[in-house]
mmCIF file of C-alpha atoms and ligand atoms in Angstrom:
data_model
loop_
_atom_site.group_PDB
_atom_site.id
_atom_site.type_symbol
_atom_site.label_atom_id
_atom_site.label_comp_id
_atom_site.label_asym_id
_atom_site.label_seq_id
_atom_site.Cartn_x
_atom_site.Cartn_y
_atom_site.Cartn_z
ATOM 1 C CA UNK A 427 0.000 0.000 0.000
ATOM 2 C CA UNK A 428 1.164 3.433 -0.924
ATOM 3 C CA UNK A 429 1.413 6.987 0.729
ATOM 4 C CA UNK A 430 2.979 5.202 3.901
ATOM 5 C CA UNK A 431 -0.119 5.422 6.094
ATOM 6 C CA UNK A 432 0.436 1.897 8.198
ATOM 7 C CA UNK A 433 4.390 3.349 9.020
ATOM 8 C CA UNK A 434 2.589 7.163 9.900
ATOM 9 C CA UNK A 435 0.215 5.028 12.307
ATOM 10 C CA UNK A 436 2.054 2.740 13.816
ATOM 11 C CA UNK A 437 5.091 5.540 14.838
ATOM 12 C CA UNK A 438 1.784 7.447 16.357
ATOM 13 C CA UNK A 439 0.725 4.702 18.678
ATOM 14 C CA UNK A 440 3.760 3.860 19.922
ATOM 15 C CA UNK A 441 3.995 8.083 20.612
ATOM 16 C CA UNK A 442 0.554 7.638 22.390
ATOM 17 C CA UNK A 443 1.018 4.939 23.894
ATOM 18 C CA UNK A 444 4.348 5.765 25.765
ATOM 19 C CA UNK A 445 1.960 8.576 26.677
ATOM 20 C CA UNK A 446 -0.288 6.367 28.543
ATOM 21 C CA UNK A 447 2.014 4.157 29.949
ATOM 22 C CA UNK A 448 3.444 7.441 31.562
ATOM 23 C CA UNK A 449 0.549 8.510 33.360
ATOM 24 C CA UNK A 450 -0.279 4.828 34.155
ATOM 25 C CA UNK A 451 2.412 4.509 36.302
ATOM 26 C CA UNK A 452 1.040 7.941 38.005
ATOM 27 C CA UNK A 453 -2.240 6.758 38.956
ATOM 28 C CA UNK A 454 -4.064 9.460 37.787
ATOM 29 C CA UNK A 455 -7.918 9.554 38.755
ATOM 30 C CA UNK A 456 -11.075 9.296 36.149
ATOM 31 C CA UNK A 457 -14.649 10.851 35.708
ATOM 32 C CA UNK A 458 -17.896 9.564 34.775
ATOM 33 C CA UNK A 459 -19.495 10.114 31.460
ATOM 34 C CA UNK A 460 -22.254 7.803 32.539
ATOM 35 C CA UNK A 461 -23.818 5.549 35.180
ATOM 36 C CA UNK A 462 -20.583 3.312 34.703
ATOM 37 C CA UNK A 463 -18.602 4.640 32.176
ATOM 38 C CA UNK A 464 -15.063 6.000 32.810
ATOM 39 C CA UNK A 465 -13.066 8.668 31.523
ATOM 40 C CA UNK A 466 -9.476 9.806 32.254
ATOM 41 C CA UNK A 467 -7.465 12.536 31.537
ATOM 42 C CA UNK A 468 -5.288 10.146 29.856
ATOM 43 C CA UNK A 469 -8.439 9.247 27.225
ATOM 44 C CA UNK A 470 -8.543 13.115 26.229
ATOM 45 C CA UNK A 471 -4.444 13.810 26.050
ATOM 46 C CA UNK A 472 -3.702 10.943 24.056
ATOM 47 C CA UNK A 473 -6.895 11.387 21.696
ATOM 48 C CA UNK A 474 -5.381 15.098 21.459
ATOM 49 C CA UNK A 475 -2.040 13.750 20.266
ATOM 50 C CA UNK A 476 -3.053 11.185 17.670
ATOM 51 C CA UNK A 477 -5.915 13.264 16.244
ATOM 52 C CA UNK A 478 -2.850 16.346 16.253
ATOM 53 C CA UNK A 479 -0.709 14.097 14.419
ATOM 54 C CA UNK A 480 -3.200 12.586 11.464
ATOM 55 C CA UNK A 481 -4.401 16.194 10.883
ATOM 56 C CA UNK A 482 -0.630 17.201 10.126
ATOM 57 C CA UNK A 483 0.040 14.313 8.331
ATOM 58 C CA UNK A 484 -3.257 13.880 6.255
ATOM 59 C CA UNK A 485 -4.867 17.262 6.524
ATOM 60 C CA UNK A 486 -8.033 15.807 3.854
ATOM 61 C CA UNK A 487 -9.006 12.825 5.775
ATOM 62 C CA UNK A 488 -11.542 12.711 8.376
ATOM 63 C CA UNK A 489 -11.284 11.289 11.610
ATOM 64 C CA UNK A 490 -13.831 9.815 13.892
ATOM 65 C CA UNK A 491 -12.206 9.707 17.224
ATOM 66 C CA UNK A 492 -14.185 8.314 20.717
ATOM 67 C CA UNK A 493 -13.861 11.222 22.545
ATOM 68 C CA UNK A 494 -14.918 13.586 19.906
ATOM 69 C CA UNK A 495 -11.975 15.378 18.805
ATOM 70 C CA UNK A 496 -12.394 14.471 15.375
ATOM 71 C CA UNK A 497 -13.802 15.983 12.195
ATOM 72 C CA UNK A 498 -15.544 15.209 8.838
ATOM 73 C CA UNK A 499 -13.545 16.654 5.364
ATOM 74 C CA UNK A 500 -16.141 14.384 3.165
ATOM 75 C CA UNK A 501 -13.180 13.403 1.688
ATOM 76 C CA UNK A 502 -12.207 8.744 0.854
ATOM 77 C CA UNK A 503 -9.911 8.420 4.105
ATOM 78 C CA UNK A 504 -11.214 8.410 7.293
ATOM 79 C CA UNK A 505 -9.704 7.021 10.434
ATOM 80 C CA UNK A 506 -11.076 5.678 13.583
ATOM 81 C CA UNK A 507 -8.982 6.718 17.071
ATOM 82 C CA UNK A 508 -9.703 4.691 20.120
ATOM 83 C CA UNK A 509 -7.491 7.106 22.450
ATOM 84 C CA UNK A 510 -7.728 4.815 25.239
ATOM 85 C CA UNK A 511 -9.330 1.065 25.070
ATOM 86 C CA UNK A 512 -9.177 -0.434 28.057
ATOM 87 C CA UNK A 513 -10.358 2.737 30.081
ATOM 88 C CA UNK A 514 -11.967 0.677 32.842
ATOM 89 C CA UNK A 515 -8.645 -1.384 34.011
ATOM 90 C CA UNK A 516 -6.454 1.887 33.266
ATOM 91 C CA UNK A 517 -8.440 3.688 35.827
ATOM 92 C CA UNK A 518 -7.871 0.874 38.604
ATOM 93 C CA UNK A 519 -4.563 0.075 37.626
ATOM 94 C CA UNK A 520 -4.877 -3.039 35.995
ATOM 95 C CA UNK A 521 -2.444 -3.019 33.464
ATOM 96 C CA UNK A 522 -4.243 -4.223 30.553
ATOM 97 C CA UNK A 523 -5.203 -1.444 27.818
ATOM 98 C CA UNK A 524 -3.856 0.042 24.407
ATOM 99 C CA UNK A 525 -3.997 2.606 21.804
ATOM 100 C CA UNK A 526 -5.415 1.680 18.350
ATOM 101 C CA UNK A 527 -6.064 3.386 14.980
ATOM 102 C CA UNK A 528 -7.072 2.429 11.900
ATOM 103 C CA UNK A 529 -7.974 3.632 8.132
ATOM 104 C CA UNK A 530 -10.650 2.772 5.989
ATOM 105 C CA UNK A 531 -11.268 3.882 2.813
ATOM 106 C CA UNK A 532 -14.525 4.469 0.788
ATOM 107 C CA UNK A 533 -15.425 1.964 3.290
ATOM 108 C CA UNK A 534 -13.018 -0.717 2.959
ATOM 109 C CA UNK A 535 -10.536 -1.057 6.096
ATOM 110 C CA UNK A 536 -6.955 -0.281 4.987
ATOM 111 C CA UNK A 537 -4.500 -0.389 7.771
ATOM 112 C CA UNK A 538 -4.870 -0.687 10.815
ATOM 113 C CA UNK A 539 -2.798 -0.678 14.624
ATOM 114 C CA UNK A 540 -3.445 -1.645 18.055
ATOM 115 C CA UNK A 541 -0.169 -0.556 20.791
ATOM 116 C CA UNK A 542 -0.221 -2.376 24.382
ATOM 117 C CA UNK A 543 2.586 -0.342 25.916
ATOM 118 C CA UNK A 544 3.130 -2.588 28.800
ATOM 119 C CA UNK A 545 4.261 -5.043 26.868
ATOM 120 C CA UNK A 546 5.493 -3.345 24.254
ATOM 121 C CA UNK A 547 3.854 -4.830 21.663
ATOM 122 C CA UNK A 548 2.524 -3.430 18.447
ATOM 123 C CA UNK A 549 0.164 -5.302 16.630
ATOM 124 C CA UNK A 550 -0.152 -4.103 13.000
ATOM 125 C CA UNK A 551 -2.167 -4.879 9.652
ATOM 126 C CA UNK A 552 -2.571 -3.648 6.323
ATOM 127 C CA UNK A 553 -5.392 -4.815 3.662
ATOM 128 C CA UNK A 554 -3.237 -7.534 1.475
ATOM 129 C CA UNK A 555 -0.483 -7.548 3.525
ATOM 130 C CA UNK A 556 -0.599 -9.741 6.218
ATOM 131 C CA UNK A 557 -0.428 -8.954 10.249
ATOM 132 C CA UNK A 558 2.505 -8.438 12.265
ATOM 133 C CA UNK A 559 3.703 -8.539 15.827
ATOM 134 C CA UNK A 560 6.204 -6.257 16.644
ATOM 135 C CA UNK A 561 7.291 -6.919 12.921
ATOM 136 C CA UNK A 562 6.736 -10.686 12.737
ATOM 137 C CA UNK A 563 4.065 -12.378 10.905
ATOM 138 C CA UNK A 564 1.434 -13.237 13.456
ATOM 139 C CA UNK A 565 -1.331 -16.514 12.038
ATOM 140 C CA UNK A 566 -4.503 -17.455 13.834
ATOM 141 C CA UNK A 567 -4.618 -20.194 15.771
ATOM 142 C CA UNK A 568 -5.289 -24.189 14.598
ATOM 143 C CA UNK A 569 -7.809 -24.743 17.070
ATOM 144 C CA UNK A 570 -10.787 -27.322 15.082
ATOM 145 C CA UNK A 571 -13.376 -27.460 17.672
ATOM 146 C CA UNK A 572 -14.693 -25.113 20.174
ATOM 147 C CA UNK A 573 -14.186 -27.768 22.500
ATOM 148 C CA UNK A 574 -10.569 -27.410 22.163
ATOM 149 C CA UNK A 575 -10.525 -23.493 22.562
ATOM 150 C CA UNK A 576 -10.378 -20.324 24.400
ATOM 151 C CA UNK A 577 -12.715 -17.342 23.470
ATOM 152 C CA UNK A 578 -12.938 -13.828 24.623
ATOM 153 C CA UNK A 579 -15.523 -11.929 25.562
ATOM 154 C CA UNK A 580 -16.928 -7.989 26.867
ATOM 155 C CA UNK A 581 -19.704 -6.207 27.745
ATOM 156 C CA UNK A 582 -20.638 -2.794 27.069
ATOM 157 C CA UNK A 583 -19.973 -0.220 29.298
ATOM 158 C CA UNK A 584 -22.874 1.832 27.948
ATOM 159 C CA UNK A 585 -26.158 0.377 29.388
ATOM 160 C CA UNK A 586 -24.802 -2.927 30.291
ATOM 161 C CA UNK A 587 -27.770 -3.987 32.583
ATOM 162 C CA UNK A 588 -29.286 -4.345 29.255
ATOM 163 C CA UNK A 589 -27.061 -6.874 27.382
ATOM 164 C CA UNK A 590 -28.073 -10.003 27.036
ATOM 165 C CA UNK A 591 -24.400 -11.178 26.580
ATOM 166 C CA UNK A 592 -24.488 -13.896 29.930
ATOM 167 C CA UNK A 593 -26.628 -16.156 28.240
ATOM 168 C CA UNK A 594 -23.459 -16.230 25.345
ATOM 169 C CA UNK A 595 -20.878 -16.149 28.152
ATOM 170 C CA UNK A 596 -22.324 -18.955 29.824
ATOM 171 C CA UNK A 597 -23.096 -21.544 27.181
ATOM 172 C CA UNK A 598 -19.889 -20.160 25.785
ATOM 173 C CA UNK A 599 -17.918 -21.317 28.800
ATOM 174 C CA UNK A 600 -19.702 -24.261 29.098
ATOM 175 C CA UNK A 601 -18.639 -25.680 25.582
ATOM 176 C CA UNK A 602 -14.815 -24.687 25.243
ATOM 177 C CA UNK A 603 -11.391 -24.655 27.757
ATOM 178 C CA UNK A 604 -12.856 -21.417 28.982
ATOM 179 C CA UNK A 605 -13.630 -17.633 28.199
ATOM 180 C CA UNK A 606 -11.808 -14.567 29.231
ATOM 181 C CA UNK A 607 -13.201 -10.671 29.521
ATOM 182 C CA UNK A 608 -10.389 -8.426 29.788
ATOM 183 C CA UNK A 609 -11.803 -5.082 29.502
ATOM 184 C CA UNK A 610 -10.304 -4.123 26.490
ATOM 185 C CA UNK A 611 -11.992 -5.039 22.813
ATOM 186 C CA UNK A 612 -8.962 -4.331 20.252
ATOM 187 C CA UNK A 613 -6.847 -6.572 22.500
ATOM 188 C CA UNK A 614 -8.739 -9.131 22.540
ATOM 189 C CA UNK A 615 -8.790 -8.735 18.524
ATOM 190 C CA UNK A 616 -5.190 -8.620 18.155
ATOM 191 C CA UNK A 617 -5.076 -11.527 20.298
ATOM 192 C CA UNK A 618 -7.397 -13.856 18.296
ATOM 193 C CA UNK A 619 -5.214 -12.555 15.203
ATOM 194 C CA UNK A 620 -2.250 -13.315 17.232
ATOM 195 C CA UNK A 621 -3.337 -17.337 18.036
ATOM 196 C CA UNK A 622 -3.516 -16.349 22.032
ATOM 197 C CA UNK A 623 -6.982 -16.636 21.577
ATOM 198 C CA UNK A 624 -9.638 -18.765 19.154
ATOM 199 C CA UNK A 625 -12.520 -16.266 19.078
ATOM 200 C CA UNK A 626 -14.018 -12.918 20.604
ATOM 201 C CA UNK A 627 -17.424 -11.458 20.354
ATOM 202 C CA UNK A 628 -18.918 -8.971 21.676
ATOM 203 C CA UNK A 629 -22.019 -7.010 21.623
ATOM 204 C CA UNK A 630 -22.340 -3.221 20.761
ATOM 205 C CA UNK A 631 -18.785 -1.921 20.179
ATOM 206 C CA UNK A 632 -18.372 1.057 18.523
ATOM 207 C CA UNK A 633 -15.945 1.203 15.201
ATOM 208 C CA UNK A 634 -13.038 2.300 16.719
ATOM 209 C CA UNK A 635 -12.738 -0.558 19.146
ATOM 210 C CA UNK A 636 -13.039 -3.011 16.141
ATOM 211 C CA UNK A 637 -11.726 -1.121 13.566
ATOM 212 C CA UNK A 638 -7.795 -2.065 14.104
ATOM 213 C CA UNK A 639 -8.952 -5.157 15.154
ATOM 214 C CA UNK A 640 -10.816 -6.819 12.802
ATOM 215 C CA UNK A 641 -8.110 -6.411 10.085
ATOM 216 C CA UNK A 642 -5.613 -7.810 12.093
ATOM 217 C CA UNK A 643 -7.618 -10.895 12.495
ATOM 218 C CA UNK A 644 -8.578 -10.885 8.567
ATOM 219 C CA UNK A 645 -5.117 -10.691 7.623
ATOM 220 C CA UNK A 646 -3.651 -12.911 10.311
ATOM 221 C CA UNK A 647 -6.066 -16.015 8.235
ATOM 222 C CA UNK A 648 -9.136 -15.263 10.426
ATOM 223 C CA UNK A 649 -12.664 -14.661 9.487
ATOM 224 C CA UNK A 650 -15.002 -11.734 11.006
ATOM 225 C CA UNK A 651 -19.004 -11.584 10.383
ATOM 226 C CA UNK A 652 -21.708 -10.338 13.317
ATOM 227 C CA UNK A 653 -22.759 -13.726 15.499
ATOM 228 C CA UNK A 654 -25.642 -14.550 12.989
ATOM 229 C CA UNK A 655 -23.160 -15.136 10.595
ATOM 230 C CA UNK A 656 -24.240 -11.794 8.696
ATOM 231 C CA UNK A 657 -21.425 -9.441 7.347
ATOM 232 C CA UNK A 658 -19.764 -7.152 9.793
ATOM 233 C CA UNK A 659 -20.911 -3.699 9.565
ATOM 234 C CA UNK A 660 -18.814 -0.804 11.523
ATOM 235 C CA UNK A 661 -21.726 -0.431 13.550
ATOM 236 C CA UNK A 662 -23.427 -3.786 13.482
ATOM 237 C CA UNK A 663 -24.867 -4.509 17.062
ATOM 238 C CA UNK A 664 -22.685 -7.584 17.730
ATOM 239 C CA UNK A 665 -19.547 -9.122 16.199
ATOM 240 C CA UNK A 666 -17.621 -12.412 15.899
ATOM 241 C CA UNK A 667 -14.277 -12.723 14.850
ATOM 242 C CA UNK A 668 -12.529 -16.242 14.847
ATOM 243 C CA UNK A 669 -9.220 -18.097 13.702
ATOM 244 C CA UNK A 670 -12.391 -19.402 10.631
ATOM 245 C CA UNK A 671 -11.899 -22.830 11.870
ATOM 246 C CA UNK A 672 -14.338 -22.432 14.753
ATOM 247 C CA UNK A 673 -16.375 -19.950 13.431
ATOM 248 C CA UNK A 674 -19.613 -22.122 11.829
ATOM 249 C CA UNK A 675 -19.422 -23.698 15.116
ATOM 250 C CA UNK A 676 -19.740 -20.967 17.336
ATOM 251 C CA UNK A 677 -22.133 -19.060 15.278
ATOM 252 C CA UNK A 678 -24.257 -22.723 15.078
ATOM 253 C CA UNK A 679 -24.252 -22.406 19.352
ATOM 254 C CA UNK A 680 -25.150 -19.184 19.251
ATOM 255 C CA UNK A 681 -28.247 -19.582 16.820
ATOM 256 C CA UNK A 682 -29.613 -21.382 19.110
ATOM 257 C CA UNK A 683 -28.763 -18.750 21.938
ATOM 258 C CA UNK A 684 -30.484 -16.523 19.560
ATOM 259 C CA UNK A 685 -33.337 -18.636 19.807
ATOM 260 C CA UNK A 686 -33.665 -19.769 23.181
ATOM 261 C CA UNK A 687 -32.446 -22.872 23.390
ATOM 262 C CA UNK A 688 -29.988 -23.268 26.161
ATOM 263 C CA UNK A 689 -27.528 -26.215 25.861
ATOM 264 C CA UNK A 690 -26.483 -26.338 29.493
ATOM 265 C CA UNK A 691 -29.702 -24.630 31.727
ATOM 266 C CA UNK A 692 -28.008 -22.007 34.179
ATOM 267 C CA UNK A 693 -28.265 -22.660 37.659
ATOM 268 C CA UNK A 694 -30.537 -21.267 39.525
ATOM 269 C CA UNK A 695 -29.542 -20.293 42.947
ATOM 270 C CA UNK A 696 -31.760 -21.687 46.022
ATOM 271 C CA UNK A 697 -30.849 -20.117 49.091
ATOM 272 C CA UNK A 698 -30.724 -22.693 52.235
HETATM 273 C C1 IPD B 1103 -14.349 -0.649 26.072
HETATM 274 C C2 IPD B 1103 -13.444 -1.852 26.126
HETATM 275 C C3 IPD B 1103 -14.183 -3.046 26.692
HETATM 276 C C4 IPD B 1103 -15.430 -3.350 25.908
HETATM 277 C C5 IPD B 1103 -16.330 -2.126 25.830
HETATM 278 C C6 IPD B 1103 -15.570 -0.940 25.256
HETATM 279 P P1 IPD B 1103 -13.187 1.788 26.306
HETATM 280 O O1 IPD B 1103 -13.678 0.458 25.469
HETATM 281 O O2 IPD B 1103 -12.964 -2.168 24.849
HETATM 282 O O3 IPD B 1103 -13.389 -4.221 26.635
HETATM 283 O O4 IPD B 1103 -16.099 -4.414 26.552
HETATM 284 O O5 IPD B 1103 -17.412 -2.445 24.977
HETATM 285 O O6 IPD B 1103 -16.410 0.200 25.252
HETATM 286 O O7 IPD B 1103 -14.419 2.465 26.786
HETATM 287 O O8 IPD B 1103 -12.315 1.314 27.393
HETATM 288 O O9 IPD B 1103 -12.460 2.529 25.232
HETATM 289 CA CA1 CA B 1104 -12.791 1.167 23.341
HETATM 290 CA CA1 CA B 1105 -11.644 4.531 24.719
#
């Protein structure tokens, strides 16, 4: 891919993400922007960096970024900035969180990044070119069966008494080695792309968590759709994205999820 845009994104995570990984360490404190949903000053100075640095590098593309420091030019490139993903565990200090960006366009996803700065690593796609970590070609996992996997999971922050995701969750867990919620969505994406994990799904994410995140699982050999099965739209209400092995599987399980019909009945809980 031309004009260098992957390279330009990648050198602004890891400039954001150092960022982050500096005020980490200071334990700053966080605000509400609703009943549950957190906000640090370390969401708004990184967004303020990355959205500085795309309009200095690519003054005609727009930029949709999650805490609203972005703007429309109506032009074929826009990119989505997740600032902060993972706002929840950076607020307790819970080191698990990253920076991610990505470019799509006239609607096709062309590059994308996700940064953990803990760890150091950079995760990093581009449409056609394969995914990296920290410059090495990163596959999906082998994993056949969802009895022989691990899937990842979240739940909104935004009106989460309302999601119906611990019905999934459960029969989920019931049918595989286990599934994990770490609090941060393109993580868990660069993860599946990465073969740490088989599968992630999640209901109501907004297009810059998934944005990075589904590319780097397309072009790590994995397949993305919404859990019927349907194509994944930017702002679809739910998502699945798999190592493709697993994935008619899963979204079988979860038809009948869909549906009602619960493999393994939850427990109900009888006090004594
Ligand atoms: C959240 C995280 C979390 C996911 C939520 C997202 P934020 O993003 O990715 O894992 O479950 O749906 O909103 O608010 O930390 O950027
Ligand atoms: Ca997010
Ligand atoms: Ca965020």
């Amino acid at each position: 891919m031309a004009a260098g845009y992957l390279e330009t994104a990648v050198d602004i995570a890891r400039e954001a993400g150092a960022l982050l990984a500096n005020l980490f360490e200071r334990r700053i404190g966080y605000e509400l922007k609703g009943d549950f949903d957190l906000v640090t000053e370390a969401d708004k100075a990184s967004e303020k960096l990355i959205v500085e640095r795309l309009r200095t590098h690519f003054p005609s593309h727009s930029i949709v970024a999650e805490e609203g420091g972005g703007h429309e030019t109506g032009g074929e490139f826009r990119w989505y900035v997740d600032p902060l993903d993972g706002t929840t565990n950076f607020a307790h200090g819970y080191p698990m969180f990253n920076t991610t960006l990505a470019l799509e366009r006239n609607g096709e996803l062309i590059a994308g990044v996700v940064f953990e700065p803990v760890r150091g690593e950079m995760f990093a796609a581009e449409l056609g070119g394969g995914a990296y970590l920290n410059n090495k070609r990163m596959h999906v996992s082998k994993a056949a069966r969802l009895a022989d996997s691990l899937l990842i999971t979240g739940f909104p922050s935004f009106k989460r008494h309302k999601s119906v995701n611990v019905h999934f969750f459960h029969q989920v867990a019931m049918a595989t080695h286990g599934v994990r919620r770490s609090g941060s969505a393109a993580l868990d994406l660069a993860y599946v792309a990465a073969g740490r994990a088989d599968g992630f799904w999640e209901f109501g994410l907004n297009p810059w968590d998934m944005a990075a995140g589904v590319l780097l699982v397309e072009e790590a050999g994995g397949r993305s759709t919404d859990m019927k099965g349907e194509p994944r739209g930017m702002r679809g209400p739910h998502l699945l994205a798999t190592n493709n092995a697993i994935h008619a599987e899963t979204l079988g399980l979860f038809g009948e999820v869909f549906t009602g019909q619960y493999r393994v009945p939850m427990q109900t809980i009888n006090p004594a």
